Short mmCIF file of N, CA, C and O in Angstrom, two decimals:
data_model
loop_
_atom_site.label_atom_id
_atom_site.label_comp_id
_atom_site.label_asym_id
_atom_site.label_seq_id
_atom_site.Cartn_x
_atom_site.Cartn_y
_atom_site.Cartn_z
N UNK A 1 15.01 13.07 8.17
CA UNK A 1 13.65 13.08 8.68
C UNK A 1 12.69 12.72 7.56
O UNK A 1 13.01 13.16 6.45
N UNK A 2 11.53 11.99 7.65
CA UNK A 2 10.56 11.46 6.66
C UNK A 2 9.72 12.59 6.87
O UNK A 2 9.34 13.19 7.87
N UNK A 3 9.49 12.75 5.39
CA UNK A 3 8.29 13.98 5.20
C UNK A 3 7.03 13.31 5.71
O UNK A 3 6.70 12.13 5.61
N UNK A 4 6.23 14.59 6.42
CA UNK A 4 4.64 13.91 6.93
C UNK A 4 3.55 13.44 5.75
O UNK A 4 2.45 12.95 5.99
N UNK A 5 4.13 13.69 4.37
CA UNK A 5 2.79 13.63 3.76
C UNK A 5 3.21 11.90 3.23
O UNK A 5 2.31 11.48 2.49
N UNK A 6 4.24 10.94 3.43
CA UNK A 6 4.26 9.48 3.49
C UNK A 6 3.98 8.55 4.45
O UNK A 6 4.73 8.34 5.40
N UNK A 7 2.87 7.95 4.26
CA UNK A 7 2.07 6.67 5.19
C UNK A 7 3.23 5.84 4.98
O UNK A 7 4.28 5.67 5.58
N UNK A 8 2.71 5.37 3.94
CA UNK A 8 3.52 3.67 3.82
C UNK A 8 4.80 3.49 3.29
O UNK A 8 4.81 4.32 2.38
N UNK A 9 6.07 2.85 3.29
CA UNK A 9 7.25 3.03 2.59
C UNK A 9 7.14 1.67 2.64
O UNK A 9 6.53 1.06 3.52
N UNK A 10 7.99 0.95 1.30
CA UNK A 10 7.80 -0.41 1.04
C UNK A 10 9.43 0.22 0.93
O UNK A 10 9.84 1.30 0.52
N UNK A 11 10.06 -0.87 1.44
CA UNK A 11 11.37 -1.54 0.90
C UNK A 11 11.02 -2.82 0.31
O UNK A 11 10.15 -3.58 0.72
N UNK A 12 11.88 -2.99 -0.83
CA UNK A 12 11.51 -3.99 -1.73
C UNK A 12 12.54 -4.18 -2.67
O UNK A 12 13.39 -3.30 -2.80
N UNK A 13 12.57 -5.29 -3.39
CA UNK A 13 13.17 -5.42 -4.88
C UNK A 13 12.23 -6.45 -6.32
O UNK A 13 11.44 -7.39 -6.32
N UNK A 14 12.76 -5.74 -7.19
CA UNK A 14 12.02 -6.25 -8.12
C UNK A 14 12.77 -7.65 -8.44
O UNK A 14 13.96 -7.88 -8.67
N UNK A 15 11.39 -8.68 -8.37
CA UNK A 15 12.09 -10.42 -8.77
C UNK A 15 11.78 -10.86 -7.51
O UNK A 15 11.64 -12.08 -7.43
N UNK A 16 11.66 -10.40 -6.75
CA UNK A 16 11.50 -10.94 -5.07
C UNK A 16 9.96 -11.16 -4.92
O UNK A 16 9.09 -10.30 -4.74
N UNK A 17 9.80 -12.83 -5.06
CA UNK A 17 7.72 -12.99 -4.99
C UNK A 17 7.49 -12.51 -3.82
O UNK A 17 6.32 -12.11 -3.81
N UNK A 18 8.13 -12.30 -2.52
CA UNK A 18 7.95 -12.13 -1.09
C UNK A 18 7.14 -10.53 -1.53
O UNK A 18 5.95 -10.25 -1.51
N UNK A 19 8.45 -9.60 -1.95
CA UNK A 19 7.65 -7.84 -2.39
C UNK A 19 6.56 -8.22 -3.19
O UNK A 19 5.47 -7.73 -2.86
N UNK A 20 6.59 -9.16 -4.40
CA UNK A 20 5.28 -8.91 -4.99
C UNK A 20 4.30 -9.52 -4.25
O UNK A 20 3.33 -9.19 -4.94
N UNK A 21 3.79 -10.22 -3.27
CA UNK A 21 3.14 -10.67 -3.20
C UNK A 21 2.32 -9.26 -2.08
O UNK A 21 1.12 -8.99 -2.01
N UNK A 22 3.62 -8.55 -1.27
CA UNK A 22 3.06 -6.95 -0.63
C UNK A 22 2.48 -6.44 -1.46
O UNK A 22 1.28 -6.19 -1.30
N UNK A 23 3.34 -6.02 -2.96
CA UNK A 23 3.23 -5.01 -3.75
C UNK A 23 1.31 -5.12 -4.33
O UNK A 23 0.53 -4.19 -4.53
N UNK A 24 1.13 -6.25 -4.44
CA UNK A 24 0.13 -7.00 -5.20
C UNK A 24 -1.34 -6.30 -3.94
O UNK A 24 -2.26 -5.50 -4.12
N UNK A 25 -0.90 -7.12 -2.71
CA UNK A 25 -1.70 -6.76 -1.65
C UNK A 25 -2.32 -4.99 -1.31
O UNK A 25 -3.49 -4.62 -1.16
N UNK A 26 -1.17 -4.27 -1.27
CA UNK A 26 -1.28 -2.83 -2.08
C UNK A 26 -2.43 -2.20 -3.01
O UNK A 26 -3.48 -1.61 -2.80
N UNK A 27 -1.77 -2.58 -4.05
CA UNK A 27 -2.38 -2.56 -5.58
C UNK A 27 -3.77 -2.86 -5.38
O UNK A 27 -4.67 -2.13 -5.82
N UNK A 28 -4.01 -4.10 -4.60
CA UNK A 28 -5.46 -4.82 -4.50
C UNK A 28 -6.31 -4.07 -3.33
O UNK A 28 -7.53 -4.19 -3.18
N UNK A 29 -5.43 -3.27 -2.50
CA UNK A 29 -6.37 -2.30 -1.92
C UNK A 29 -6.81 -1.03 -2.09
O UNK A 29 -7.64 -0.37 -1.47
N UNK A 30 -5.85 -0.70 -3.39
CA UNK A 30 -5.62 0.53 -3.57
C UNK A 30 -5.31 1.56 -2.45
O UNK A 30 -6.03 2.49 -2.08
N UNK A 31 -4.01 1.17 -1.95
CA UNK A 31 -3.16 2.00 -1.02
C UNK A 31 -1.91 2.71 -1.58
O UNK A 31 -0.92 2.14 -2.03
N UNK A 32 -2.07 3.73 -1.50
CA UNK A 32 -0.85 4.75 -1.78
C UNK A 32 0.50 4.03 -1.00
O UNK A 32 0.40 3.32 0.00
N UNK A 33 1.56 4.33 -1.58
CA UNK A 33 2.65 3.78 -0.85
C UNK A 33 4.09 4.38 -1.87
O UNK A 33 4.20 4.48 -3.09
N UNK A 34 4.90 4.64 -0.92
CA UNK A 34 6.09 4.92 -2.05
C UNK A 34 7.41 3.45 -1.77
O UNK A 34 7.95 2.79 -0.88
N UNK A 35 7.35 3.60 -3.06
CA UNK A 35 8.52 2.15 -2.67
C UNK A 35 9.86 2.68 -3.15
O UNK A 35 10.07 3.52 -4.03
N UNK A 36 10.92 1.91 -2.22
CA UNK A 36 12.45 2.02 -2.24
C UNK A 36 13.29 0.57 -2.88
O UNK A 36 13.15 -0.44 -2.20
N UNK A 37 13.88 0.47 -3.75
CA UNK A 37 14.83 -0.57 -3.93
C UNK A 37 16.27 -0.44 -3.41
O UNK A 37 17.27 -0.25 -4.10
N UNK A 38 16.19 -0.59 -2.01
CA UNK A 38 17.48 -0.36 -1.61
C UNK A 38 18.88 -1.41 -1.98
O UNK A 38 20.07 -1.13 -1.85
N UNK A 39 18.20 -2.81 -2.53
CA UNK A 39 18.89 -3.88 -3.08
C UNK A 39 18.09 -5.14 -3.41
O UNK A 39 16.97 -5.57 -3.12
N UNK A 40 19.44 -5.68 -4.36
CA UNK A 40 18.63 -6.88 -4.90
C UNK A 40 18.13 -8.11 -4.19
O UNK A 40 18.60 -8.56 -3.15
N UNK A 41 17.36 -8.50 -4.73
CA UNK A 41 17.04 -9.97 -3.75
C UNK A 41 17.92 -10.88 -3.50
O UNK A 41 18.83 -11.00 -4.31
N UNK A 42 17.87 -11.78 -2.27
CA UNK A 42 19.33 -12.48 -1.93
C UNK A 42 18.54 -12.83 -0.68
O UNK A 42 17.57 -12.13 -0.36
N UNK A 43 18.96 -14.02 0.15
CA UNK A 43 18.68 -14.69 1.62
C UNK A 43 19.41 -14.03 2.07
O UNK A 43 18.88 -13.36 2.95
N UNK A 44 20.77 -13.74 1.89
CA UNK A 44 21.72 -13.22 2.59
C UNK A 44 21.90 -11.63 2.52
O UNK A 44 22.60 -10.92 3.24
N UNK A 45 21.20 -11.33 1.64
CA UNK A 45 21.29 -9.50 1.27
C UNK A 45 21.79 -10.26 0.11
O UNK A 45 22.38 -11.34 0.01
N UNK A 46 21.29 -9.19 -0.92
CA UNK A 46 21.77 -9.06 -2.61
C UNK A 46 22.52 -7.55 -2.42
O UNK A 46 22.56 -6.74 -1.49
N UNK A 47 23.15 -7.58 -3.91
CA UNK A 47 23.87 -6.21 -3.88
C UNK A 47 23.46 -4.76 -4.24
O UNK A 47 22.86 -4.34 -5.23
N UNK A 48 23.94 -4.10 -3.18
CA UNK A 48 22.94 -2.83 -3.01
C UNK A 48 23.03 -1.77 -4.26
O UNK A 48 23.90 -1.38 -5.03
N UNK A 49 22.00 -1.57 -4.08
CA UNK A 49 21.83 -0.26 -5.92
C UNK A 49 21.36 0.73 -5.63
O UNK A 49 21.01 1.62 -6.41
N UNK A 50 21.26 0.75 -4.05
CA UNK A 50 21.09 2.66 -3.80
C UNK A 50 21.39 2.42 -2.26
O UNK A 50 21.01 1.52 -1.51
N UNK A 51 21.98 3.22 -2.10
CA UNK A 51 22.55 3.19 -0.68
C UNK A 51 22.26 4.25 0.10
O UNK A 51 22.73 4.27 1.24
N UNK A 52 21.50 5.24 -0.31
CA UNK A 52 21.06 5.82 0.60
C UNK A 52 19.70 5.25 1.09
O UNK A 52 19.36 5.48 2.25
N UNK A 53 18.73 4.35 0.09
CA UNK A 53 17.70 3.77 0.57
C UNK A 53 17.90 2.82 1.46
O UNK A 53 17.20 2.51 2.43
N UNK A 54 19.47 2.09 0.87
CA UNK A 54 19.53 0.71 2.19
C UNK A 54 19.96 1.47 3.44
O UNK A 54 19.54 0.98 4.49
N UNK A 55 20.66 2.47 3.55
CA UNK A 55 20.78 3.11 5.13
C UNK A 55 19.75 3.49 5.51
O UNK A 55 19.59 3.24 6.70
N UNK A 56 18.78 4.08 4.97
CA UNK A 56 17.42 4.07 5.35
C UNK A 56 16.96 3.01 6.02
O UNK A 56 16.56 3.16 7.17
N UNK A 57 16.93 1.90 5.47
CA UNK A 57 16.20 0.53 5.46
C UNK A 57 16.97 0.41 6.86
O UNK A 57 16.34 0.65 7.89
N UNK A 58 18.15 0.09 6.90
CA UNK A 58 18.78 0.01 8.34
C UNK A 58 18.51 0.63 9.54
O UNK A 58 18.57 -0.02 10.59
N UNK A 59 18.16 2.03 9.51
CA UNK A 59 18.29 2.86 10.15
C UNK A 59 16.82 2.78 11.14
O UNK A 59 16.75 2.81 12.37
N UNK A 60 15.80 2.66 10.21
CA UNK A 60 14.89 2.21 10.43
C UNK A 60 14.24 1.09 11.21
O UNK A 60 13.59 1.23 12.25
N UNK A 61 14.52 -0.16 10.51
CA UNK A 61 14.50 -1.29 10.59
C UNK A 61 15.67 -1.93 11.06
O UNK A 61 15.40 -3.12 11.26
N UNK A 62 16.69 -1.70 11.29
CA UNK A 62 17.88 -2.28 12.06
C UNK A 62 18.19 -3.73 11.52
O UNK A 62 18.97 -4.46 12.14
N UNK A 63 17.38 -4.25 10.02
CA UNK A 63 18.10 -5.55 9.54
C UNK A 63 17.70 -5.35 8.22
O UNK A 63 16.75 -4.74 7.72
N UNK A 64 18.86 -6.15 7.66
CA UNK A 64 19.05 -5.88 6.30
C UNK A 64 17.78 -7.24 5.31
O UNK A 64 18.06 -8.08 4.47
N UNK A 65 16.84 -6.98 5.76
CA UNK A 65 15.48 -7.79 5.08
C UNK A 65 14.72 -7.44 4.15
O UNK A 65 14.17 -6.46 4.65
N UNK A 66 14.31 -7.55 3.12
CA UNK A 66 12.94 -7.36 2.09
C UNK A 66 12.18 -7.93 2.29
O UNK A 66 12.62 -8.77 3.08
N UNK A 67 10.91 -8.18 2.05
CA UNK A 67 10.39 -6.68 2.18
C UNK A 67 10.14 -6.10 3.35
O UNK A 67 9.50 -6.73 4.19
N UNK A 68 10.45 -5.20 3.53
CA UNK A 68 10.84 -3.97 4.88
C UNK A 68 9.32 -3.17 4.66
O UNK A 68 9.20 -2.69 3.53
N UNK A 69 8.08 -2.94 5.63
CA UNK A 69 7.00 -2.18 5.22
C UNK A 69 7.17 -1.15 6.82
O UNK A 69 7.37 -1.51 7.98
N UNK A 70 7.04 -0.09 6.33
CA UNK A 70 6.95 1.11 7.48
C UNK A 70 5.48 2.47 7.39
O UNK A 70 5.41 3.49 6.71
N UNK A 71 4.66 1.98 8.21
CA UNK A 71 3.80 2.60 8.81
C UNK A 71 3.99 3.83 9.86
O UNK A 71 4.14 3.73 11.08
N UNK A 72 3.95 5.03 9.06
CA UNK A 72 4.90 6.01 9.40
C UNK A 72 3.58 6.45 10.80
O UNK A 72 3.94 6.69 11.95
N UNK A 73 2.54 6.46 10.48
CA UNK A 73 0.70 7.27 10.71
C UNK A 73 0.89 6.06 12.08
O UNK A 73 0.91 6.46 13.24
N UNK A 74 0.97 5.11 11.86
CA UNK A 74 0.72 3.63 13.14
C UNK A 74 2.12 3.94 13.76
O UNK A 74 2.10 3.63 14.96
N UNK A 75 3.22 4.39 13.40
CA UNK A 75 3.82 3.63 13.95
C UNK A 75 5.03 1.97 13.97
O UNK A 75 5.99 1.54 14.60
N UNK A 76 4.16 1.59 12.86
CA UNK A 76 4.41 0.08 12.70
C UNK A 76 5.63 0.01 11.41
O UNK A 76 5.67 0.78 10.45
N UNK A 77 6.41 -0.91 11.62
CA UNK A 77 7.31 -1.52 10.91
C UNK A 77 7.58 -2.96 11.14
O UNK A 77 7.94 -3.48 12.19
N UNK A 78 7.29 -3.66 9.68
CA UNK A 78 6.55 -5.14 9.49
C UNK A 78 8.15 -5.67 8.51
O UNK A 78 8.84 -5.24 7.59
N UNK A 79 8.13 -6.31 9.02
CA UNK A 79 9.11 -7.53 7.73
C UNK A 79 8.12 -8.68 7.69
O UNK A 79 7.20 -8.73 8.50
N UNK A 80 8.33 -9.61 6.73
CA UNK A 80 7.98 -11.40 6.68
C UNK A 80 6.68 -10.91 5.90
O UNK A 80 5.76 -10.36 6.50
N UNK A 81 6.65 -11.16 4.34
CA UNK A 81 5.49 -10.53 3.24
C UNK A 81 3.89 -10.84 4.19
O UNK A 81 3.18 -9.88 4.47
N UNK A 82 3.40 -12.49 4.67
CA UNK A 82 2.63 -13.09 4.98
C UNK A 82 2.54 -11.94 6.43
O UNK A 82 1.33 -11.72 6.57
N UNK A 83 3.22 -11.27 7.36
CA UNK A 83 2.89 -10.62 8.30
C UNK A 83 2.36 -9.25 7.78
O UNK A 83 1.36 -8.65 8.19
N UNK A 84 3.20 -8.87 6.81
CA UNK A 84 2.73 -7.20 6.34
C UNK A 84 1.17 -7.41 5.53
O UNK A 84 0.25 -6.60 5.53
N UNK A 85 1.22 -8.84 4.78
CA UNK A 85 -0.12 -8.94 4.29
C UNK A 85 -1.29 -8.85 5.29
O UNK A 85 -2.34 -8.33 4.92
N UNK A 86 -1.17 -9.33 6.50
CA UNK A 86 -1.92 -9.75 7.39
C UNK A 86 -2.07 -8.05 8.04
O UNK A 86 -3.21 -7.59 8.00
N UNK A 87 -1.46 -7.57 8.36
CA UNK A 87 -1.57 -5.88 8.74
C UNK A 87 -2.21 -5.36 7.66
O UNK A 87 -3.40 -5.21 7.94
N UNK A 88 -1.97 -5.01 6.59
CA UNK A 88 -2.51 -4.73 5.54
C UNK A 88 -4.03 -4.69 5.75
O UNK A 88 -4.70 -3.68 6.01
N UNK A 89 -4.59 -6.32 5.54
CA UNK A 89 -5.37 -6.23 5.55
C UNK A 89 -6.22 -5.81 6.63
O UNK A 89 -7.37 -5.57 6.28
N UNK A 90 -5.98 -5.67 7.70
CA UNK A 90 -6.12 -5.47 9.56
C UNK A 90 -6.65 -3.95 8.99
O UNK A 90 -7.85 -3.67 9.00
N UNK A 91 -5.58 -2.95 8.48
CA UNK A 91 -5.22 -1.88 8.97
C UNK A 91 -6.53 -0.93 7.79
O UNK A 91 -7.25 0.02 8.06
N UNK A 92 -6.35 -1.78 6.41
CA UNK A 92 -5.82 -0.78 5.16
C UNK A 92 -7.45 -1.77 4.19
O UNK A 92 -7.85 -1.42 3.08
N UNK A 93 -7.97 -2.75 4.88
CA UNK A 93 -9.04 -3.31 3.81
C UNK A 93 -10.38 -3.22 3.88
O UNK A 93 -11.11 -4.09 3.41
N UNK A 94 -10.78 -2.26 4.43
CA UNK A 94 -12.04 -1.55 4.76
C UNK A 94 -11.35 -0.34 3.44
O UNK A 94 -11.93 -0.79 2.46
N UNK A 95 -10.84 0.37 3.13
CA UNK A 95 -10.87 1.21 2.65
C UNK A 95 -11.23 1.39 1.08
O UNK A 95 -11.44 2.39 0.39
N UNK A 96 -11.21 -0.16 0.81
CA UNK A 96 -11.73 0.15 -0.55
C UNK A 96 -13.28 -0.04 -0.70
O UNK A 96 -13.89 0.32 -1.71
N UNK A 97 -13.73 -0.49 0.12
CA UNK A 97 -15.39 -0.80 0.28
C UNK A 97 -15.88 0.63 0.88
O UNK A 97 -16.99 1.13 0.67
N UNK A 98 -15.09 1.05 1.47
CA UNK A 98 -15.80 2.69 1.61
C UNK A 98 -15.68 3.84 0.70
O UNK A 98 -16.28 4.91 0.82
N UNK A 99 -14.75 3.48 -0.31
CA UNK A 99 -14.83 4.40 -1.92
C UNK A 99 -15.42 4.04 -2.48
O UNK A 99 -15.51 4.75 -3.48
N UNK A 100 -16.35 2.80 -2.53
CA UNK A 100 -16.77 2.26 -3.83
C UNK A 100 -18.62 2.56 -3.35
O UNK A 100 -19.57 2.52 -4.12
N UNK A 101 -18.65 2.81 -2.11
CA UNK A 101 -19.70 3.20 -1.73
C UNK A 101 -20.55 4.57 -2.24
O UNK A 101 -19.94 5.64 -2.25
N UNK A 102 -21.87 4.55 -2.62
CA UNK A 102 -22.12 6.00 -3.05
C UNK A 102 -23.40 5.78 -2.78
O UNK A 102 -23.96 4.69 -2.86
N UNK A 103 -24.01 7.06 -2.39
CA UNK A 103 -25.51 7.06 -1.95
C UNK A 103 -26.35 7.78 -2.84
O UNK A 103 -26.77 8.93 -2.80
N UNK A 104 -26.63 6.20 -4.24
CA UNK A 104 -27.40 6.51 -5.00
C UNK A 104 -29.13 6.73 -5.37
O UNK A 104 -29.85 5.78 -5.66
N UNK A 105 -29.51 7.86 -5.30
CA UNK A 105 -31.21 7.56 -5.32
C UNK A 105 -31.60 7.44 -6.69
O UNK A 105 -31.08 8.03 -7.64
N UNK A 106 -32.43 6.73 -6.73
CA UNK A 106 -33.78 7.06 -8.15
C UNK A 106 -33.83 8.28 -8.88
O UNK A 106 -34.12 9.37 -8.38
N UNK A 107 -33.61 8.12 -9.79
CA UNK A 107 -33.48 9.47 -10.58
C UNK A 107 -35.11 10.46 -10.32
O UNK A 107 -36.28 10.10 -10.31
N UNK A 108 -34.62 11.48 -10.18
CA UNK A 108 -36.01 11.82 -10.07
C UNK A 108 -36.87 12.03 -11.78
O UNK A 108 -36.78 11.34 -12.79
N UNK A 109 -37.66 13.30 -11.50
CA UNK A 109 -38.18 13.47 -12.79
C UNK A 109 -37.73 14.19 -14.06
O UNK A 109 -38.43 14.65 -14.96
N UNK A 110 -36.29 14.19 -13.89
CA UNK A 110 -35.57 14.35 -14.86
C UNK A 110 -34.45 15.45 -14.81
O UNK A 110 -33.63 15.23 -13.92
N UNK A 111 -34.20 16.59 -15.57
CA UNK A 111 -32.79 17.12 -15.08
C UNK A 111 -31.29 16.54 -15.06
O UNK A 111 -31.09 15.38 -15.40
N UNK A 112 -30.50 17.17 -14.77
CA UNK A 112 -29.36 16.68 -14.56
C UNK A 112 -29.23 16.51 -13.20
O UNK A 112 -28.04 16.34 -12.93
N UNK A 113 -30.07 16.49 -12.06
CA UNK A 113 -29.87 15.33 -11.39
C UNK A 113 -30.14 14.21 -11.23
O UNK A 113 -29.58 13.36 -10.54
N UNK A 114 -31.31 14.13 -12.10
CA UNK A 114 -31.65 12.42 -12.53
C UNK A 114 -30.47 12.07 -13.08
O UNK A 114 -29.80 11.40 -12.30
N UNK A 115 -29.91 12.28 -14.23
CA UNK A 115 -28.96 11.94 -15.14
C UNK A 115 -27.76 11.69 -14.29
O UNK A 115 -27.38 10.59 -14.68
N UNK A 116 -27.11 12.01 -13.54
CA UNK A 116 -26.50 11.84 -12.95
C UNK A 116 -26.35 10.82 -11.58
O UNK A 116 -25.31 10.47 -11.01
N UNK A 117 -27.66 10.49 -11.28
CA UNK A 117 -28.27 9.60 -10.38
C UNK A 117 -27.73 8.21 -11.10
O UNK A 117 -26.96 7.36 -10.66
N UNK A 118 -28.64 8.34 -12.78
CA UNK A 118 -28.82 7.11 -13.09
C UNK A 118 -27.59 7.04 -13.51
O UNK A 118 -27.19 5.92 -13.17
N UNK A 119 -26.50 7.80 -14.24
CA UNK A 119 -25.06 7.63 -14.32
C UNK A 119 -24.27 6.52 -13.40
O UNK A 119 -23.68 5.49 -13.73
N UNK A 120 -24.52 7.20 -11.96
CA UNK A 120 -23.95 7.06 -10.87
C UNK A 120 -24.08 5.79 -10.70
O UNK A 120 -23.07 5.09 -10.60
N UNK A 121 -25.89 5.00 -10.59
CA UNK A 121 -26.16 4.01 -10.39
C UNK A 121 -25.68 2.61 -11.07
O UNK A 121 -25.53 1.44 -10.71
N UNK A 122 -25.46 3.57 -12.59
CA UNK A 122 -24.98 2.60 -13.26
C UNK A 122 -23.72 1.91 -13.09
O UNK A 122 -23.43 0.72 -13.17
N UNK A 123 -22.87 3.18 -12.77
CA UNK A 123 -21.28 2.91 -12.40
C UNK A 123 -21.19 1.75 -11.38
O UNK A 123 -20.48 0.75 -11.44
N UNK A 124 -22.08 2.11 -10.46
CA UNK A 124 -21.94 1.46 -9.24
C UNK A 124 -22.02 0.07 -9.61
O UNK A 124 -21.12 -0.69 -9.25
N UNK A 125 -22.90 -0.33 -10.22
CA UNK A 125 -23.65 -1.91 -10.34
C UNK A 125 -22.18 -2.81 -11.75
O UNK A 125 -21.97 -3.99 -12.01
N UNK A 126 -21.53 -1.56 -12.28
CA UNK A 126 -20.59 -2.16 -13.00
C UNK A 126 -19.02 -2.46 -11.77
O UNK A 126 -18.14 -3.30 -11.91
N UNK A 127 -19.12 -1.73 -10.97
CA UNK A 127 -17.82 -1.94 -10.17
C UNK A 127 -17.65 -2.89 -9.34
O UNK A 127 -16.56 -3.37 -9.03
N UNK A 128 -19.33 -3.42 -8.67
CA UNK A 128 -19.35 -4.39 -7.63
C UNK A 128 -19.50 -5.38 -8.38
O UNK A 128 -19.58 -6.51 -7.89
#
């Protein structure tokens, strides 16, 4: 049974541009995700280096493909990098524009909540 506190599970292998190009998509949204190398890259399947992750991957997903993405919260399980990118962004790319958001006012007339205003403000105008 998958513990409730994992959204996203990447099956993947390292060397495979297909995973990096997920892994990357990820990274660039800043989405939590735990990844599995159940085997190496290969058209045909490469050779497996953890086998309890590739029975996973099977069990799951019912074909032996990388990258394998499972949306535990949706529901959803994506193969083909260009489809999981495309969910990704569907699902998961609003979320970084709503962290980066902060509702900064004018410092007032001083204190440490001005200071912290203008802190804040500053951060902000360096991130966007």
């Amino acid at each position: 049974m998958v513990p409730s506190n994992r959204m996203l599970e990447l099956y993947q292998a390292e060397g495979c541009p297909h995973c990096a190009k997920v892994r990357d998509k990820l990274s660039e949204l800043g989405v939590s995700y735990v990844s599995h190398t159940p085997r190496l890259p290969g058209g045909e399947g490469g050779d497996v280096v953890n086998r309890q992750a590739y029975d996973e991957m099977l069990a799951l997903g019912e074909a032996d493909q990388i990258p394998f993405l499972v949306d535990h919260d949706r529901g959803a399980r994506l193969y083909e990098s260009d489809a999981i990118v495309a969910y990704l962004d569907d699902h998961y790319g609003d979320s970084r524009a709503s962290r980066t958001e902060i509702d900064v006012r004018e410092p007032d007339s001083g204190g440490l909540r001005g200071t912290v205003a203008g802190v804040a403000g500053r951060l902000l105008q360096v991130v966007r």
